Amino acid sequence: MATKKLWLFVLWGLVMASALGVVHTTHQSRVLTAQLEQAQRYRDELRYEQERLLLERGAWSAYSRIEQVAKEKLEMHAPGPSERVLVSKN
């Protein structure tokens, strides 16, 4: 009879350990899922930022923008016929 009680106690302990393992695993799964969602949101924000920066770079490097900056800030102009110099290959 004592061995049956001992086996029952051991089995009960194993069931409790298994239940605690399930609870721990479920909690870890939820934590990792939340971290994954947060990382995916951050990834999406970075993609949006990258697209915005690519558009901005395209706008800043457009020929009309470069020409405008050259004229206004650098006071450059297209050379006239008298300012052109021809250089031969030889």
mmCIF file of C-alpha atoms in Angstrom, residues 21-76:
data_model
loop_
_atom_site.group_PDB
_atom_site.id
_atom_site.type_symbol
_atom_site.label_atom_id
_atom_site.label_comp_id
_atom_site.label_asym_id
_atom_site.label_seq_id
_atom_site.Cartn_x
_atom_site.Cartn_y
_atom_site.Cartn_z
ATOM 1 C CA GLY A 21 6.424 23.480 -17.981
ATOM 2 C CA VAL A 22 3.376 24.129 -20.166
ATOM 3 C CA VAL A 23 2.681 27.410 -18.373
ATOM 4 C CA HIS A 24 6.298 28.516 -18.740
ATOM 5 C CA THR A 25 6.413 27.537 -22.421
ATOM 6 C CA THR A 26 3.141 29.362 -23.135
ATOM 7 C CA HIS A 27 4.421 32.489 -21.403
ATOM 8 C CA GLN A 28 7.698 32.383 -23.328
ATOM 9 C CA SER A 29 5.792 31.905 -26.583
ATOM 10 C CA ARG A 30 3.675 35.003 -25.878
ATOM 11 C CA VAL A 31 6.736 37.076 -24.967
ATOM 12 C CA LEU A 32 8.560 36.023 -28.127
ATOM 13 C CA THR A 33 5.467 36.682 -30.261
ATOM 14 C CA ALA A 34 5.235 40.202 -28.833
ATOM 15 C CA GLN A 35 8.939 40.777 -29.547
ATOM 16 C CA LEU A 36 8.468 39.507 -33.102
ATOM 17 C CA GLU A 37 5.559 41.886 -33.698
ATOM 18 C CA GLN A 38 7.587 44.783 -32.319
ATOM 19 C CA ALA A 39 10.529 43.888 -34.569
ATOM 20 C CA GLN A 40 8.207 43.682 -37.581
ATOM 21 C CA ARG A 41 6.761 47.129 -36.795
ATOM 22 C CA TYR A 42 10.302 48.520 -36.520
ATOM 23 C CA ARG A 43 11.185 46.873 -39.847
ATOM 24 C CA ASP A 44 8.155 48.474 -41.470
ATOM 25 C CA GLU A 45 9.117 51.889 -40.059
ATOM 26 C CA LEU A 46 12.637 51.477 -41.440
ATOM 27 C CA ARG A 47 11.284 50.507 -44.859
ATOM 28 C CA TYR A 48 9.062 53.583 -44.880
ATOM 29 C CA GLU A 49 12.023 55.755 -43.869
ATOM 30 C CA GLN A 50 14.181 54.196 -46.589
ATOM 31 C CA GLU A 51 11.551 54.852 -49.250
ATOM 32 C CA ARG A 52 11.165 58.443 -48.059
ATOM 33 C CA LEU A 53 14.921 58.993 -48.146
ATOM 34 C CA LEU A 54 15.195 57.495 -51.627
ATOM 35 C CA LEU A 55 12.507 59.865 -52.860
ATOM 36 C CA GLU A 56 14.226 62.776 -51.161
ATOM 37 C CA ARG A 57 17.581 61.816 -52.652
ATOM 38 C CA GLY A 58 15.972 61.650 -56.068
ATOM 39 C CA ALA A 59 14.517 65.110 -55.609
ATOM 40 C CA TRP A 60 17.833 66.576 -54.430
ATOM 41 C CA SER A 61 19.795 64.993 -57.254
ATOM 42 C CA ALA A 62 17.408 66.003 -60.046
ATOM 43 C CA TYR A 63 19.114 67.994 -62.799
ATOM 44 C CA SER A 64 16.791 70.953 -62.329
ATOM 45 C CA ARG A 65 17.660 71.106 -58.627
ATOM 46 C CA ILE A 66 21.407 70.921 -59.357
ATOM 47 C CA GLU A 67 21.092 73.643 -61.954
ATOM 48 C CA GLN A 68 19.127 75.850 -59.559
ATOM 49 C CA VAL A 69 21.738 75.466 -56.791
ATOM 50 C CA ALA A 70 24.570 76.115 -59.259
ATOM 51 C CA LYS A 71 22.926 79.336 -60.448
ATOM 52 C CA GLU A 72 21.750 80.693 -57.095
ATOM 53 C CA LYS A 73 24.366 79.645 -54.564
ATOM 54 C CA LEU A 74 27.457 79.134 -56.676
ATOM 55 C CA GLU A 75 26.643 81.900 -59.154
ATOM 56 C CA MET A 76 27.488 79.647 -62.075
#
